[in-house]
Short mmCIF file of C-alpha atoms in Angstrom, two decimals:
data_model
loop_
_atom_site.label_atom_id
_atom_site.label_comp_id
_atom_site.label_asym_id
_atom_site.label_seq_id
_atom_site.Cartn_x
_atom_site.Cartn_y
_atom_site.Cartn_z
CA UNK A 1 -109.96 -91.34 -33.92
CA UNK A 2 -109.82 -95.51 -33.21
CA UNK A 3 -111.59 -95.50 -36.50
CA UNK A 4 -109.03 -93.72 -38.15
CA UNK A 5 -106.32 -95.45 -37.15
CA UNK A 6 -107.81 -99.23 -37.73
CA UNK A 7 -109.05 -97.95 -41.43
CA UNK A 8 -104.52 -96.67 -41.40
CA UNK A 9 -103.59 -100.28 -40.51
CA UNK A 10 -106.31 -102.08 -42.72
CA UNK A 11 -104.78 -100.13 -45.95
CA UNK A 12 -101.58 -100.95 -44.95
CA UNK A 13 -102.27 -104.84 -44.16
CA UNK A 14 -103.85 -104.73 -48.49
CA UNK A 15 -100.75 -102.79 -49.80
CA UNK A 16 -98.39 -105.58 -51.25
CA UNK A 17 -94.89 -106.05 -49.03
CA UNK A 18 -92.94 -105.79 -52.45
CA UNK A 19 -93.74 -101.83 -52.58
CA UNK A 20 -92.47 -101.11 -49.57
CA UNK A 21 -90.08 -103.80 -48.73
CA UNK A 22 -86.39 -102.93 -48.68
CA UNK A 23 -83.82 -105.02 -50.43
CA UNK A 24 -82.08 -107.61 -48.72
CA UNK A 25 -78.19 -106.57 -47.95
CA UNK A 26 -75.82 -108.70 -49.63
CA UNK A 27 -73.57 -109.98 -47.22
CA UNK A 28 -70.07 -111.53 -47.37
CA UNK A 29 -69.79 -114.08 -50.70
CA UNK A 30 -69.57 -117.65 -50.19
CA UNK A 31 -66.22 -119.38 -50.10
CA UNK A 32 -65.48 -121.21 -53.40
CA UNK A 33 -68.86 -121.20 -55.14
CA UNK A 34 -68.82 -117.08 -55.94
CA UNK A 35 -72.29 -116.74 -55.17
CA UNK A 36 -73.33 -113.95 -52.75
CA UNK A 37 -76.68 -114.30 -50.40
CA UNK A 38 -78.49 -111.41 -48.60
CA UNK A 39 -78.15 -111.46 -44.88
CA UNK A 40 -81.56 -112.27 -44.82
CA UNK A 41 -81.35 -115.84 -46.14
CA UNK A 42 -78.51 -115.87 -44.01
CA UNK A 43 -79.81 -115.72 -40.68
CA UNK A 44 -82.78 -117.93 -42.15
CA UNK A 45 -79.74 -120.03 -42.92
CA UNK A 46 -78.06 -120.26 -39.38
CA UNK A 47 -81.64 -120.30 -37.22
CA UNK A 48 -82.73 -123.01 -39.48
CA UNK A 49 -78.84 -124.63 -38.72
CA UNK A 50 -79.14 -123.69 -34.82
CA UNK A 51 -82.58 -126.10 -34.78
CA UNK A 52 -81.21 -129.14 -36.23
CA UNK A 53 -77.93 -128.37 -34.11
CA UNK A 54 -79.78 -130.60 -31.03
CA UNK A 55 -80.90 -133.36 -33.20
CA UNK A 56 -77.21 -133.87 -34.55
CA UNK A 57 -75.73 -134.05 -31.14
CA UNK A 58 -78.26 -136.65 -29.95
CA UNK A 59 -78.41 -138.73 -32.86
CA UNK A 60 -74.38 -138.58 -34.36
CA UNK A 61 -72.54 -138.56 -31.43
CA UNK A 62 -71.62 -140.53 -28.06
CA UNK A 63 -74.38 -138.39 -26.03
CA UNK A 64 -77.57 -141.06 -26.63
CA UNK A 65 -75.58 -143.91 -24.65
CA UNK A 66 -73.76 -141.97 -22.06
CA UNK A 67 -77.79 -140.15 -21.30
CA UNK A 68 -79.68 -143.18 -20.55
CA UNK A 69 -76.56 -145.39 -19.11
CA UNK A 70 -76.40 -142.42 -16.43
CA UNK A 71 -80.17 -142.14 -15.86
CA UNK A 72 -80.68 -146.04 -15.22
CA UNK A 73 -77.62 -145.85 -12.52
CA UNK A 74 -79.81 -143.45 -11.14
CA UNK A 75 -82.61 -145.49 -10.96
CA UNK A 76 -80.66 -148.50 -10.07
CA UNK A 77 -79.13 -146.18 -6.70
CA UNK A 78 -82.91 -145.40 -5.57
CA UNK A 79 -82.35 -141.74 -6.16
CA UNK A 80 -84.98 -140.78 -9.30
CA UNK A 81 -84.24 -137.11 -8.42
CA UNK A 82 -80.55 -137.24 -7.65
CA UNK A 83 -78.31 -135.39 -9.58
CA UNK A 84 -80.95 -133.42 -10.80
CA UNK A 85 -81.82 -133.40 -15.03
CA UNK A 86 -79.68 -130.62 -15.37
CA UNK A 87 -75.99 -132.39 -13.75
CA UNK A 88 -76.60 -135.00 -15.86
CA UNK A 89 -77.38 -133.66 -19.11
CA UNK A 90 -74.64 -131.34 -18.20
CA UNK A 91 -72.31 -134.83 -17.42
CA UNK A 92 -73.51 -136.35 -20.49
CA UNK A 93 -72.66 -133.46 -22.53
CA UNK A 94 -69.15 -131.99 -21.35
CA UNK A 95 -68.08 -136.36 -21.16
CA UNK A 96 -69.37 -136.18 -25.18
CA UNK A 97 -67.42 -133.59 -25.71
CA UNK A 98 -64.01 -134.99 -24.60
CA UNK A 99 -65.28 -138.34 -26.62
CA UNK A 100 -66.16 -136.85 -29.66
CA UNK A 101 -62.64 -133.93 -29.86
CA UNK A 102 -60.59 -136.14 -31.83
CA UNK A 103 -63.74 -135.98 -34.57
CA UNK A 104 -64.38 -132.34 -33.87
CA UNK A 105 -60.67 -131.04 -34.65
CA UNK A 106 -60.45 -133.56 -37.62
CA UNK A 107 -63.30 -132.07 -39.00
CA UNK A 108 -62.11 -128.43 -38.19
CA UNK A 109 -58.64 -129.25 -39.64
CA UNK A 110 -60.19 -130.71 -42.85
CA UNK A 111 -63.06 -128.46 -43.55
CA UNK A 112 -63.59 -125.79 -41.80
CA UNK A 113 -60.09 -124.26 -41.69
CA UNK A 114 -59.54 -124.86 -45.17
CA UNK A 115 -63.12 -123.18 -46.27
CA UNK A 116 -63.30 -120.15 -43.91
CA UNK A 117 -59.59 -119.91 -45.80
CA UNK A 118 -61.25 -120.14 -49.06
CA UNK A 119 -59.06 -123.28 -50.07
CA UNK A 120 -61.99 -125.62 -50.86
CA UNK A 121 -65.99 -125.00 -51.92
CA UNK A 122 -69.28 -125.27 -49.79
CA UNK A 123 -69.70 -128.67 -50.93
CA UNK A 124 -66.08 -130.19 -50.76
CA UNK A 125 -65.61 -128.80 -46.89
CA UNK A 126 -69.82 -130.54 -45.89
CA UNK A 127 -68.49 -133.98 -47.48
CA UNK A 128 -64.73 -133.39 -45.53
CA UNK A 129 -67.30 -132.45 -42.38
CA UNK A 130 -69.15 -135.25 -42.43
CA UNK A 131 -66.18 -137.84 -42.93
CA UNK A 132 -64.92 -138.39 -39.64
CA UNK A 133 -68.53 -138.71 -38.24
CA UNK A 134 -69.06 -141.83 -40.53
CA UNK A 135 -66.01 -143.23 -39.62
CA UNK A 136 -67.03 -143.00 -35.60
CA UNK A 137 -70.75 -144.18 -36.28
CA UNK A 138 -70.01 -146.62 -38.01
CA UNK A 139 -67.22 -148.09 -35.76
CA UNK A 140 -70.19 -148.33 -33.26
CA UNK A 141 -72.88 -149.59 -35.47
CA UNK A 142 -73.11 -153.38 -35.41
CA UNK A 143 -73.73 -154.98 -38.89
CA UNK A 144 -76.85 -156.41 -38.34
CA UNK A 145 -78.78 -153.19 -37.33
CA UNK A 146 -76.95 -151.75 -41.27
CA UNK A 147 -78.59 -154.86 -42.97
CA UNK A 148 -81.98 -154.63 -40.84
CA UNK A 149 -82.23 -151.21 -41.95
CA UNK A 150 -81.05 -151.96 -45.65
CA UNK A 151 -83.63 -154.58 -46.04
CA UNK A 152 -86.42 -152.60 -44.35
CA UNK A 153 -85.60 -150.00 -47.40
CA UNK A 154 -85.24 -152.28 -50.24
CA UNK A 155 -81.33 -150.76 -51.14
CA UNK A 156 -79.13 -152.78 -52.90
CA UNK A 157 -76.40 -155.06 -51.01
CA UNK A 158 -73.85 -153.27 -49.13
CA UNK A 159 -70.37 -153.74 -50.69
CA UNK A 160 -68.01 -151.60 -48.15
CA UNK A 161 -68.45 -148.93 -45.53
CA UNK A 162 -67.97 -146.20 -47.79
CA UNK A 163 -71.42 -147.30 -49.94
CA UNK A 164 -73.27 -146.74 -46.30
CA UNK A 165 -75.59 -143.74 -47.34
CA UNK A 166 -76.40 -141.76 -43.78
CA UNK A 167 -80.13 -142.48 -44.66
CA UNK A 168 -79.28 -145.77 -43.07
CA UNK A 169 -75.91 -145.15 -41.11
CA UNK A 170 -78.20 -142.58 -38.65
CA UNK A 171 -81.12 -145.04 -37.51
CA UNK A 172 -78.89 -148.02 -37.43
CA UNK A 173 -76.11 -146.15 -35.40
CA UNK A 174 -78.82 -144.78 -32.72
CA UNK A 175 -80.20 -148.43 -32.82
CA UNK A 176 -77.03 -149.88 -31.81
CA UNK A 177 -76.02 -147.19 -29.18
CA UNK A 178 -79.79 -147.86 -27.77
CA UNK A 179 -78.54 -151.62 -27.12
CA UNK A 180 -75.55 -151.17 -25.93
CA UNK A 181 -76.86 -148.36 -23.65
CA UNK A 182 -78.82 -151.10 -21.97
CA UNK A 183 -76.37 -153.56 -22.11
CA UNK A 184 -74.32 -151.20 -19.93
CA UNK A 185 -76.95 -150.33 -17.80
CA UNK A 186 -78.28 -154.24 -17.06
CA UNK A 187 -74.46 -154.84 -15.82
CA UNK A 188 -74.91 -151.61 -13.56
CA UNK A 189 -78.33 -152.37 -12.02
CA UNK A 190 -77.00 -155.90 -11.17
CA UNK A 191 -75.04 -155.32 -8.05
CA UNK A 192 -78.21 -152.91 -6.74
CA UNK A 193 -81.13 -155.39 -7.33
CA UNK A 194 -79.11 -157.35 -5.19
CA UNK A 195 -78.70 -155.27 -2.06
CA UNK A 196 -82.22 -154.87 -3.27
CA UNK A 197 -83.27 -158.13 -2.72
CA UNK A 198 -81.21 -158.99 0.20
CA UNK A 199 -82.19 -156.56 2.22
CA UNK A 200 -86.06 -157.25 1.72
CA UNK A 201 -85.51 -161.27 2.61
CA UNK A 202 -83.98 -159.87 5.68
CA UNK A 203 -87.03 -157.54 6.50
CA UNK A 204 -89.26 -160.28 5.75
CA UNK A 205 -87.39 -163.15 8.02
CA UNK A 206 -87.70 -160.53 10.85
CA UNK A 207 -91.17 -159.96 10.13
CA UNK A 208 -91.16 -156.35 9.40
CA UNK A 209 -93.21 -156.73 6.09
CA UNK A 210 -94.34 -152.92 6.53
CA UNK A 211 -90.92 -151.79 6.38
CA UNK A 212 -89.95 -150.64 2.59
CA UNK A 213 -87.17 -152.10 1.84
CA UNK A 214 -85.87 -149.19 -0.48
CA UNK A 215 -85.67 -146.65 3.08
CA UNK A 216 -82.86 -149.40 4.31
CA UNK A 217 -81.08 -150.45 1.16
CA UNK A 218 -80.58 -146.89 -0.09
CA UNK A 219 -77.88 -146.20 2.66
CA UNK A 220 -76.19 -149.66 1.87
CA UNK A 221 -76.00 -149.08 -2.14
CA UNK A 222 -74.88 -145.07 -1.74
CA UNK A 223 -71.67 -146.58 0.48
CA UNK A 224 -71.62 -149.53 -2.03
CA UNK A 225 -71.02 -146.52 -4.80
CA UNK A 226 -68.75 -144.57 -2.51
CA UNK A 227 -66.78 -146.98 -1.60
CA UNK A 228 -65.51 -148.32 -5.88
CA UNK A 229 -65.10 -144.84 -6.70
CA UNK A 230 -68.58 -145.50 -8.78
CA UNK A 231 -68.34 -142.46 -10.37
CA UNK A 232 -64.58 -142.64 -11.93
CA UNK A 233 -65.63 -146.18 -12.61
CA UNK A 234 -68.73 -145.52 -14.55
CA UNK A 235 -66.98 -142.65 -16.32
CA UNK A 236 -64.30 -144.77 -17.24
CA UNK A 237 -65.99 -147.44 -19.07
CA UNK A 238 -68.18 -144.95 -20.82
CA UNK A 239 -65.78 -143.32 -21.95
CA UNK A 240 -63.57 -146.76 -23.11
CA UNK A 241 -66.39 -148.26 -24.68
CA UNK A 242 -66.05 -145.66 -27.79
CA UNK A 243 -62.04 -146.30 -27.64
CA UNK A 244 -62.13 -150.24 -27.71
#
């Protein structure tokens, strides 16, 4: 009977899919263009969308600085493990989103609404899309990570900020955000390092080398933090340093 049933499924594996594969569904037509796609190219479509979804929000929006400026304060306090991965990606994320709403409704206003209303085609509502997302990156991007990146790639001179193709716009804007994360987060880990280091010179001048210094100053820099509303303060400048 196993026989059987293994000589069923090894007839079926040789019989081509196109004679008993059933036609795709065609789904709602596309806005503008008049073309019509089955639903499955669809959902191939929106998982292949949902995939790149991550990259986008990492690499074209505020999330990349306000991630690692947060992770080196938490280095800088002493506390690798506090807030856990999850509060801070959760910071990071809900703090992009109240950056990045002016560009999300401009781009909903301009494209979306306007294609889902079949006013404009596939392609006019991407290029309306993207628009306000080149305007923020490149008010971020400094000009010498554009021409680094233009020279790397041989492209002609750079005339104005509409000639920026996003084949250099992305890397150079993730570039600069790197730098300026770190800029941030040097000014953050100064005031630490020093409790830091005062607190081991005192250890040492009272000869208690076998002390670690990190067990006493840990106290000192969480009432430091307390006590400037660190928190407000750090969520503050983050947040003005993509107004300025």
């Amino acid at each position: 009977m196993s026989q059987a049933k293994l000589l069923i499924a090894f007839v079926l594996l040789l019989t081509p899919l196109s004679s008993y594969a059933v036609q795709g569904i065609e789904a709602i037509t596309i806005a503008g263009d008049g073309k019509s796609y089955s639903v499955t190219l669809q959902i191939l479509a929106i998982m292949t969308l949902l995939t790149v979804l991550p990259s986008l929000l990492v690499m074209m929006t505020s999330f990349t600085r306000i991630i690692i400026v947060l992770s080196i304060l938490r280095q800088a306090m002493g506390t690798p493990q506090t807030p856990s991965n999850q509060i801070l990606l959760g910071l990071a994320l809900f703090l992009t989103f109240f950056i990045m709403s002016p560009i999300f409704e401009k781009a909903n206003n301009d494209a979306l609404q306007p294609y889902l209303n079949d006013e404009i085609a596939a392609d006019i509502a991407i290029s309306k899309a993207i628009s306000p997302f080149r305007e923020f990156m490149l008010r971020q991007t400094r000009n010498s990570d554009l021409e680094m990146f233009a020279r790397i790639s041989g492209a002609e001179p750079i005339q104005s900020a509409d000639d920026v193709p996003l084949s250099l716009l992305l890397p150079a804007f993730v570039t600069s955000e790197l730098k300026t994360a770190f800029q941030i987060g040097f000014m953050i880990f100064i005031p630490f390092l020093i409790i830091d280091m005062v607190v081991a010179s005192v250890l040492m001048s009272m000869g208690m080398m076998m002390l670690s210094p990190l067990i006493i100053s840990l106290p000192f820099k969480l009432m430091l933090f307390v006590l400037v509303d660190g928190w407000a303060l750090i969520m503050e400048t983050l947040a003005a340093s993509f107004f300025s």
